[in-house]
PDB file of C-alpha atoms in Angstrom:
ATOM      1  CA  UNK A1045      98.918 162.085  34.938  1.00  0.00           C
ATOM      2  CA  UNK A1046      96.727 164.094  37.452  1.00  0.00           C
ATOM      3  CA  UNK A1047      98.437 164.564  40.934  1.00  0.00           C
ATOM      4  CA  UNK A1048      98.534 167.069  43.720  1.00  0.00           C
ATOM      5  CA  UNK A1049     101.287 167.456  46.019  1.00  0.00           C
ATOM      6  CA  UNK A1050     100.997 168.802  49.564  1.00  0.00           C
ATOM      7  CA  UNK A1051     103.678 170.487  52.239  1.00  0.00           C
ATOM      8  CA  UNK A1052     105.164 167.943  54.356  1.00  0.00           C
ATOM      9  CA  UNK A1053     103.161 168.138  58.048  1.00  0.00           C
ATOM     10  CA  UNK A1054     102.902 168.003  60.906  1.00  0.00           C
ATOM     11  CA  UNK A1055     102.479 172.082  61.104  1.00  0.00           C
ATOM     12  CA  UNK A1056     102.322 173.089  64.743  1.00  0.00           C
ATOM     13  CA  UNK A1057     101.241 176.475  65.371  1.00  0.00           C
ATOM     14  CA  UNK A1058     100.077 178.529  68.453  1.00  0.00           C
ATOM     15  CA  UNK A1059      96.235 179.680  68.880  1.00  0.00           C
ATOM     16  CA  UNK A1060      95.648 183.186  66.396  1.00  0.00           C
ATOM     17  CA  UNK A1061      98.705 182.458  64.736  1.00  0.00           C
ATOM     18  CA  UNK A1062      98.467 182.244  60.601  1.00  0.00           C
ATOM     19  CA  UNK A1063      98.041 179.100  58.726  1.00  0.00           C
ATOM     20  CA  UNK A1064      99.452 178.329  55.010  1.00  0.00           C
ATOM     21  CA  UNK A1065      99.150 174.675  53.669  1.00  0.00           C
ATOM     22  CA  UNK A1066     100.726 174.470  50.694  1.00  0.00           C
ATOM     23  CA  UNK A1067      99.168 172.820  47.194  1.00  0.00           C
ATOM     24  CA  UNK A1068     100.218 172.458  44.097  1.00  0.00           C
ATOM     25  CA  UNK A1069      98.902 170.215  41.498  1.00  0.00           C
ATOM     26  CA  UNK A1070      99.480 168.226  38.026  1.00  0.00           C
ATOM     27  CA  UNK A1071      96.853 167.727  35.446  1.00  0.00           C
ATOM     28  CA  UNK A1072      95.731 168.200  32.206  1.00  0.00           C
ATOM     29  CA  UNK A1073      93.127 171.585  31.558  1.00  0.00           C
ATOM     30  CA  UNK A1074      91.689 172.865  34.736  1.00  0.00           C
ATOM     31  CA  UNK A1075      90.374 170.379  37.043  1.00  0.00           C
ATOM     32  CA  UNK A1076      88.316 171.601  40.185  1.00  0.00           C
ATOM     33  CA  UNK A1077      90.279 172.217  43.384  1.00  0.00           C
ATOM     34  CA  UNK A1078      89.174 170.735  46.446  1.00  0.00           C
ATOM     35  CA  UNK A1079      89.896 171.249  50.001  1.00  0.00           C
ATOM     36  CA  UNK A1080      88.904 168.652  52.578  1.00  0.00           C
ATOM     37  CA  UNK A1081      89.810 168.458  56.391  1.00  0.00           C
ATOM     38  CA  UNK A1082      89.227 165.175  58.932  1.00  0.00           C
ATOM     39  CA  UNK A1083      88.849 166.103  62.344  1.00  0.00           C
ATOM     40  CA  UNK A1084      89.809 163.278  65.038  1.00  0.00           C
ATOM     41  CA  UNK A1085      87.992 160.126  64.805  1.00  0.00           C
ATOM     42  CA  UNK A1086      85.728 161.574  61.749  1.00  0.00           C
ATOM     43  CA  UNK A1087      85.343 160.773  57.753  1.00  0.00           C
ATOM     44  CA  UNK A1088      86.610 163.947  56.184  1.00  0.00           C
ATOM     45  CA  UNK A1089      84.246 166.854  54.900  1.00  0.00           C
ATOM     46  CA  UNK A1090      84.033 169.391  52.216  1.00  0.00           C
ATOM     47  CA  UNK A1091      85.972 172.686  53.549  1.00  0.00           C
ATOM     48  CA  UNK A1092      85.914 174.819  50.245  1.00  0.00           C
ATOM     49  CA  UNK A1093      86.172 174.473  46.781  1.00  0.00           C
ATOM     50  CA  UNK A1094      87.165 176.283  43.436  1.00  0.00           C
ATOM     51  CA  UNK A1095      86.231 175.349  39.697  1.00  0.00           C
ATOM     52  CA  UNK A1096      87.576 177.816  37.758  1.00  0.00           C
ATOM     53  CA  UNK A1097      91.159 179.911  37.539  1.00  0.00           C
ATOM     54  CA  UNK A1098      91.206 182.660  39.790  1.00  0.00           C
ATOM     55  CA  UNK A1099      88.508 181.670  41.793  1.00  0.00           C
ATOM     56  CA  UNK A1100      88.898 181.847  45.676  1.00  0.00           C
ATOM     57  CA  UNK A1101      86.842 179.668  47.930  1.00  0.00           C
ATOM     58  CA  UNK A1102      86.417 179.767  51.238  1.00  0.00           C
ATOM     59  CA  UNK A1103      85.113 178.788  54.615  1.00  0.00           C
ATOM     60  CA  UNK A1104      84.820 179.323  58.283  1.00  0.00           C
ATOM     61  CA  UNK A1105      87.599 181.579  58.099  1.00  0.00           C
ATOM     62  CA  UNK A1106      89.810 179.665  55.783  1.00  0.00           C
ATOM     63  CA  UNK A1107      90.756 180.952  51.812  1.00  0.00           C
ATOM     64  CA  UNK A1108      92.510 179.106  48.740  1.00  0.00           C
ATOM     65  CA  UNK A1109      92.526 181.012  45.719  1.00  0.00           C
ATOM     66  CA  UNK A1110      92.757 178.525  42.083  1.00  0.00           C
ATOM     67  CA  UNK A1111      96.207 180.189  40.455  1.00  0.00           C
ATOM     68  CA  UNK A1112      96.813 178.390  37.310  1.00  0.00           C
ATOM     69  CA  UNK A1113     100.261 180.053  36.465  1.00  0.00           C
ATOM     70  CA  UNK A1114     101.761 178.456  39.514  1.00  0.00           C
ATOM     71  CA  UNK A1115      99.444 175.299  39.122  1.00  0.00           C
ATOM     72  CA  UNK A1116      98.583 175.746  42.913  1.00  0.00           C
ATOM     73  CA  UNK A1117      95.884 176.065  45.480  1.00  0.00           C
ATOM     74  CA  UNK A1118      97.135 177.450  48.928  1.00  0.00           C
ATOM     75  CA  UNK A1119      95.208 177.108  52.095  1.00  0.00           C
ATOM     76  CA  UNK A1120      95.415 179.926  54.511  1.00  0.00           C
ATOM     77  CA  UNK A1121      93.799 181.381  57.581  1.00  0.00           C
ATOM     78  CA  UNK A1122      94.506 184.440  59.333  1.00  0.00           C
ATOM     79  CA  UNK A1123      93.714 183.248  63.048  1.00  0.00           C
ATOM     80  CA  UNK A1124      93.696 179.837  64.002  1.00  0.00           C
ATOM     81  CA  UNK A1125      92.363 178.070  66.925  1.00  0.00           C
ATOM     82  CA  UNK A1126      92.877 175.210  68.926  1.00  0.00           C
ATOM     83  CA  UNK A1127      89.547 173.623  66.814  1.00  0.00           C
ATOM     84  CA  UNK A1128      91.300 174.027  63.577  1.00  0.00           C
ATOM     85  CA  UNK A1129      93.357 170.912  64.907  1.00  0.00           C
ATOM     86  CA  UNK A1130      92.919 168.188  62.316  1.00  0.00           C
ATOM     87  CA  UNK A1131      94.283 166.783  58.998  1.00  0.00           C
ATOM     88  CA  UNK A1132      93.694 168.557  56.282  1.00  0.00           C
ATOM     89  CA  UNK A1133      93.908 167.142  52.276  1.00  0.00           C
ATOM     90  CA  UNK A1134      93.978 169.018  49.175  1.00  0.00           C
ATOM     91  CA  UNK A1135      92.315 167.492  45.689  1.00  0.00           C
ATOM     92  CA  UNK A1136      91.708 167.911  42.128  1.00  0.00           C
ATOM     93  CA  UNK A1137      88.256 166.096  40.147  1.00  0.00           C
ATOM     94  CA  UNK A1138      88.957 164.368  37.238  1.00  0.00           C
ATOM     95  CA  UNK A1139      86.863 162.530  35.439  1.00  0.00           C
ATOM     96  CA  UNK A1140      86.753 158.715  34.092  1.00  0.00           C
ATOM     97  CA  UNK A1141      86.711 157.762  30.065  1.00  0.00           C
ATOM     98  CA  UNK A1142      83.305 156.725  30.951  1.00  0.00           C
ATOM     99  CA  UNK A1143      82.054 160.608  32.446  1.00  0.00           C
ATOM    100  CA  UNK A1144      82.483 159.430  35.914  1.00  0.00           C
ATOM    101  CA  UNK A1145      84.382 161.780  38.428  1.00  0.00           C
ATOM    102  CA  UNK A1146      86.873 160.613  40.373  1.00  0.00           C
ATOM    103  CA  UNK A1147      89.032 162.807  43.058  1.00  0.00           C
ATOM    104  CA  UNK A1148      92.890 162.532  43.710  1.00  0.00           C
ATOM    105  CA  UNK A1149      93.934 163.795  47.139  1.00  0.00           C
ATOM    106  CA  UNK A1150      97.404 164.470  48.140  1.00  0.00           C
ATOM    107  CA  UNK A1151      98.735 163.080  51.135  1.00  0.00           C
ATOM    108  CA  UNK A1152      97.236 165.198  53.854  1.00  0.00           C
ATOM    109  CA  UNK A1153      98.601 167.672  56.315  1.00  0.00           C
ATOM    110  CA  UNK A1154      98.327 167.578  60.129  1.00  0.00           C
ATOM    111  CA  UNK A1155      97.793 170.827  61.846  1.00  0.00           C
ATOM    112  CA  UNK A1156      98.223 170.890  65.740  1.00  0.00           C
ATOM    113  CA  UNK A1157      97.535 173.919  67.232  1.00  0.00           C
ATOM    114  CA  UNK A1158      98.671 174.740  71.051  1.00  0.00           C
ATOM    115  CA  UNK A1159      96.818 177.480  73.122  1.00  0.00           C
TER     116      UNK A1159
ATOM    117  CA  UNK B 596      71.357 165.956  57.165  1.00  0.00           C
ATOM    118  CA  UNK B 597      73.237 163.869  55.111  1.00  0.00           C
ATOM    119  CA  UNK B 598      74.368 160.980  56.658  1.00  0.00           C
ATOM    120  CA  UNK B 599      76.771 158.123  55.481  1.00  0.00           C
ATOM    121  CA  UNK B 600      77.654 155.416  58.126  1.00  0.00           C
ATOM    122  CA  UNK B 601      79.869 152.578  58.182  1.00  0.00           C
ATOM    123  CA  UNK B 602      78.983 149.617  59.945  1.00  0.00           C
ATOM    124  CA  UNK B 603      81.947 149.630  62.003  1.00  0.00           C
ATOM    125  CA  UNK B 604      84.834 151.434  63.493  1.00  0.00           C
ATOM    126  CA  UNK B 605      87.567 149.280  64.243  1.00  0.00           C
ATOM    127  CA  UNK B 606      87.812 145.779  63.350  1.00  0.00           C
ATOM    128  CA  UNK B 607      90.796 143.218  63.834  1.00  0.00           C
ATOM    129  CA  UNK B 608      90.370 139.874  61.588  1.00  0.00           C
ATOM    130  CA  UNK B 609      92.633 137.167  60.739  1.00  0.00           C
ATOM    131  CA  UNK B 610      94.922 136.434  57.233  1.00  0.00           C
ATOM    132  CA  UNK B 611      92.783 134.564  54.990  1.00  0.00           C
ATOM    133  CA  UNK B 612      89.140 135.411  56.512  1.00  0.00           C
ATOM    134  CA  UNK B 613      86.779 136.802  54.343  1.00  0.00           C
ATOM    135  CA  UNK B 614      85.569 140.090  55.144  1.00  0.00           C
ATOM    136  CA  UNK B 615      82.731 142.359  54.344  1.00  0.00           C
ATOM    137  CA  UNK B 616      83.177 146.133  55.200  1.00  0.00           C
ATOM    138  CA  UNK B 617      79.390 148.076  54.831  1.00  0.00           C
ATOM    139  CA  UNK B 618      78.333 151.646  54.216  1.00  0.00           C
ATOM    140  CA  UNK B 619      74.764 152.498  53.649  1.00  0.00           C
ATOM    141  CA  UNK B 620      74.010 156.433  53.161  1.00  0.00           C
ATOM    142  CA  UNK B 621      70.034 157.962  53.623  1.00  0.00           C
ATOM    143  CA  UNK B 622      70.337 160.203  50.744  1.00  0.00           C
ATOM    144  CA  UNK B 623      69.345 158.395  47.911  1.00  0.00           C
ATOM    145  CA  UNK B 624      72.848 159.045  46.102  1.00  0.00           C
ATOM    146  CA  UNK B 625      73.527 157.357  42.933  1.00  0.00           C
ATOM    147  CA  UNK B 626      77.243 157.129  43.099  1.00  0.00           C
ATOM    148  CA  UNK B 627      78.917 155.562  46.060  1.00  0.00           C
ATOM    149  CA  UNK B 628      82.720 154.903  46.618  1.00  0.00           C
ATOM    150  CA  UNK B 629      85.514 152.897  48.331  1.00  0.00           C
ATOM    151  CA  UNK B 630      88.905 154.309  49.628  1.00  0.00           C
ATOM    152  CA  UNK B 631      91.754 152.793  51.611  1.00  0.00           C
ATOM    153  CA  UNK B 632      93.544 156.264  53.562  1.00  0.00           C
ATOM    154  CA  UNK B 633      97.558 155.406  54.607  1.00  0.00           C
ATOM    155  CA  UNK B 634      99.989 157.646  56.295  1.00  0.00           C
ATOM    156  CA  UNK B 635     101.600 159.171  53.563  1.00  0.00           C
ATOM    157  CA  UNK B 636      99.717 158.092  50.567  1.00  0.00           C
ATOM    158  CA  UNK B 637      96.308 159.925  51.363  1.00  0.00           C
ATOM    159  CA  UNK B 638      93.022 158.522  50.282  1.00  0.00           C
ATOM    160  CA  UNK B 639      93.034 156.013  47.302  1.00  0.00           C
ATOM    161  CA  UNK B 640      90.391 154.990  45.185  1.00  0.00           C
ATOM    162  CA  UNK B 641      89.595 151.101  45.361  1.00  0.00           C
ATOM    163  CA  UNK B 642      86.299 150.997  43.769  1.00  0.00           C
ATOM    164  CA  UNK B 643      82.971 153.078  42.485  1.00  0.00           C
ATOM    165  CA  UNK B 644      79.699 152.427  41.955  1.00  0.00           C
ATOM    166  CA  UNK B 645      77.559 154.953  40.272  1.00  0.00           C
ATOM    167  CA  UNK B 646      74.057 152.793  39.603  1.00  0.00           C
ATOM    168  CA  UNK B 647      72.407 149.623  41.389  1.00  0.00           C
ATOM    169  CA  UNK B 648      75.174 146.698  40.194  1.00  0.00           C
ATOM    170  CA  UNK B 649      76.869 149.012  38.132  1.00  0.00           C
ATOM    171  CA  UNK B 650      80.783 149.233  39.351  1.00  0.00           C
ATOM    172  CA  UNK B 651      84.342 150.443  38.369  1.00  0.00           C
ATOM    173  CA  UNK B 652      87.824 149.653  39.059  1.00  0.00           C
ATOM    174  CA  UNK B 653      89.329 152.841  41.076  1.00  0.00           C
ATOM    175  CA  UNK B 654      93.465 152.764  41.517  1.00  0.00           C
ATOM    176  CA  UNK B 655      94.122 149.636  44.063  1.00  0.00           C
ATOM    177  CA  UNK B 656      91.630 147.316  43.185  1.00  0.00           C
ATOM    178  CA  UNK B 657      93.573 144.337  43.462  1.00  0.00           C
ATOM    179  CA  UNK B 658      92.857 142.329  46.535  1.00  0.00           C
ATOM    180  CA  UNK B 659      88.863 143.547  46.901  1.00  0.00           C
ATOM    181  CA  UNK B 660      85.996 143.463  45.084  1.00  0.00           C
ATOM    182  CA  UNK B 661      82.683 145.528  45.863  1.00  0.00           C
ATOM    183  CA  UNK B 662      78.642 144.690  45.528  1.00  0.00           C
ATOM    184  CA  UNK B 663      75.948 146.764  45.225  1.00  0.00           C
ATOM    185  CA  UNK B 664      72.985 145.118  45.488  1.00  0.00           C
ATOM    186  CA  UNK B 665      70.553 148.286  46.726  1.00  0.00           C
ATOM    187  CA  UNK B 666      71.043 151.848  46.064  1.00  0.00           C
ATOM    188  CA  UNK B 667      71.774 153.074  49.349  1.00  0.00           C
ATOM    189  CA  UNK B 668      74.585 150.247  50.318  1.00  0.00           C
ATOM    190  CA  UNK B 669      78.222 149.556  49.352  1.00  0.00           C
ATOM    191  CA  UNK B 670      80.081 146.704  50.441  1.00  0.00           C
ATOM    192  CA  UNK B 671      83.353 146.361  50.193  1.00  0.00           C
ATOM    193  CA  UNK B 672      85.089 142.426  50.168  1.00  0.00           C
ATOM    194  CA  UNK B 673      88.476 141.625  50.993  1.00  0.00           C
ATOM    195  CA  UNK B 674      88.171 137.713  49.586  1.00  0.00           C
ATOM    196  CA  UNK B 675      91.163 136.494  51.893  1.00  0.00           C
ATOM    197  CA  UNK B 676      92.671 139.442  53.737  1.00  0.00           C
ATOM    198  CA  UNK B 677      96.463 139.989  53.845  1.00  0.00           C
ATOM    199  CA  UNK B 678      98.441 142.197  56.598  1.00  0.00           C
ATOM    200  CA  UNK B 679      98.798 144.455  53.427  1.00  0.00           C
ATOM    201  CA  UNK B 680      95.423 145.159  53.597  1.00  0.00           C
ATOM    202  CA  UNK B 681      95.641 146.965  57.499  1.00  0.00           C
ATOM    203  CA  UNK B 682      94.278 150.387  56.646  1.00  0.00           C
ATOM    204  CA  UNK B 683      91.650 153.040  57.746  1.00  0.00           C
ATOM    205  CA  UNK B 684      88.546 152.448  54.820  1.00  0.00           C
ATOM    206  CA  UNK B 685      86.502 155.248  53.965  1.00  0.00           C
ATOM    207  CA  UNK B 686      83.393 155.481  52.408  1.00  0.00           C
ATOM    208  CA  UNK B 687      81.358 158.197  50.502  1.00  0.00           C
ATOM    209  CA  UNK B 688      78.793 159.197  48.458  1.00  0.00           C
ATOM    210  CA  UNK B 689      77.314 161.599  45.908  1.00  0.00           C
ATOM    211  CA  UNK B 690      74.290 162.236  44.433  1.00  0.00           C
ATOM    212  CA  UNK B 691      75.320 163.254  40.979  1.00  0.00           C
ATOM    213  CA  UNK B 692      78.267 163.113  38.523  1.00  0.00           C
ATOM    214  CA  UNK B 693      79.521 166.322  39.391  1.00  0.00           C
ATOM    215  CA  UNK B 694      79.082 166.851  43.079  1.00  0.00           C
ATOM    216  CA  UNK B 695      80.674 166.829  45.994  1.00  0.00           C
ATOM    217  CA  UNK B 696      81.001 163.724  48.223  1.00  0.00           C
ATOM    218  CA  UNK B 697      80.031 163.356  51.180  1.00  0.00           C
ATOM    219  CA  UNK B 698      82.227 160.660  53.512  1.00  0.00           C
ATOM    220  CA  UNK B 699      81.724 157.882  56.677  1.00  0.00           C
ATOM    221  CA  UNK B 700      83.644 158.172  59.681  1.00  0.00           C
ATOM    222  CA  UNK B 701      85.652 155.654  58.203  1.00  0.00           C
ATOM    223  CA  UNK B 702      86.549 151.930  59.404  1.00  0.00           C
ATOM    224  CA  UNK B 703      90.105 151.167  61.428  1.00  0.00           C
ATOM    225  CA  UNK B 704      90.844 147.191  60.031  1.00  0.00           C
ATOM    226  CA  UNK B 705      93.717 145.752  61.115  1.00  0.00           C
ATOM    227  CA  UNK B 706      94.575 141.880  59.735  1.00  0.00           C
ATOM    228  CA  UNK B 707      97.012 139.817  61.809  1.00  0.00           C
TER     229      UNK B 707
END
């Protein structure tokens, strides 16, 4: 079935330091790749997206590139910053019998990051 | 701005009282949805709507059943809740079949 898997958290990291989250996913054909992230005390919200292999979203200073051959979807930042501090999920859209889409998340990864 | 609220934050109710969690979004969004986020599991999906008394079973739907009487509100019913049922319940919204959703700040229930 359709799945994603995410690194184990929490990652603790100090301010400008560089971020990878890792993703890799299950599914049939090439679902679109989601990231999310949920800042304290908030629903969570869109962070980037990518619906096709080799496509690389990004977003306030964060990339994931779609790589199909390793069936993953890696988050990464250069230089993060005490703000970047939140949980952070990656997912895959599939859709229902009846047309309907439907996203899996994976577990969700806690970043802390210390000045 | 797109706005999805829930009608409340935390909430602490007994086993076996009937309980209505409510999410209304300003957006005029056809498809609405229910998910129950645990440590370790994630978000999963309890139930969608996508149309005015239209719904469908997500993963978990046992225990809860949904009713969506006007297009811009979702309620979520636990019939008789159960300890099992202490979770952080998140609600969202999109406007079409293929776009992104857009989420509540989520309600903290916790059933003694």
């Amino acid at each position: 079935g359709n799945s994603v898997t995410q690194m184990e958290g929490p990652v603790t990291l100090s301010e400008e330091a560089f971020l990878t989250i890792n993703c890799t996913y299950t599914a049939t054909g090439y679902p679109s790749l989601f990231w999310y992230v949920q800042y304290p005390g908030e629903g969570l919200q869109l962070l980037l997206k990518a619906t096709k292999a080799d496509d690389k979203g990004s977003n306030k200073g964060f990339e994931a590139t779609y790589r199909k051959e390793t069936t993953s979807f890696h988050l990464e930042k250069g230089s993060v910053q005490v703000s970047d501090s939140a949980v952070y999920f990656c997912a895959l859209r599939r859709f229902t019998n009846t047309g309907f889409q439907k996203l899996v998340f994976g577990t969700g990864t806690r970043l802390l990051v210390s000045p | 701005d797109v706005k999805v609220t829930q009608s409340s934050r935390y909430l602490v109710k007994r086993t076996g009282e009937k309980v209505f969690l409510e999410c209304v979004q300003d957006m005029d969004h056809e498809n609405m949805f229910w998910y129950r986020q645990d440590p370790g599991l994630g978000l999963r999906l309890i139930y969608f709507s996508y149309d005015v008394k239209m719904k469908e079973k997500g993963d978990i739907p046992e225990g809860y059943s949904v009713s969506r009487e006007k297009k811009e509100r979702f309620s979520l019913i636990l019939e008789s809740a159960s300890t099992n049922q202490t979770s952080m319940y998140l609600c969202a919204s999109t406007p079409e079949r293929y776009n992104e959703q857009f989420f509540g700040p989520g309600t903290r229930l916790t059933v003694l």
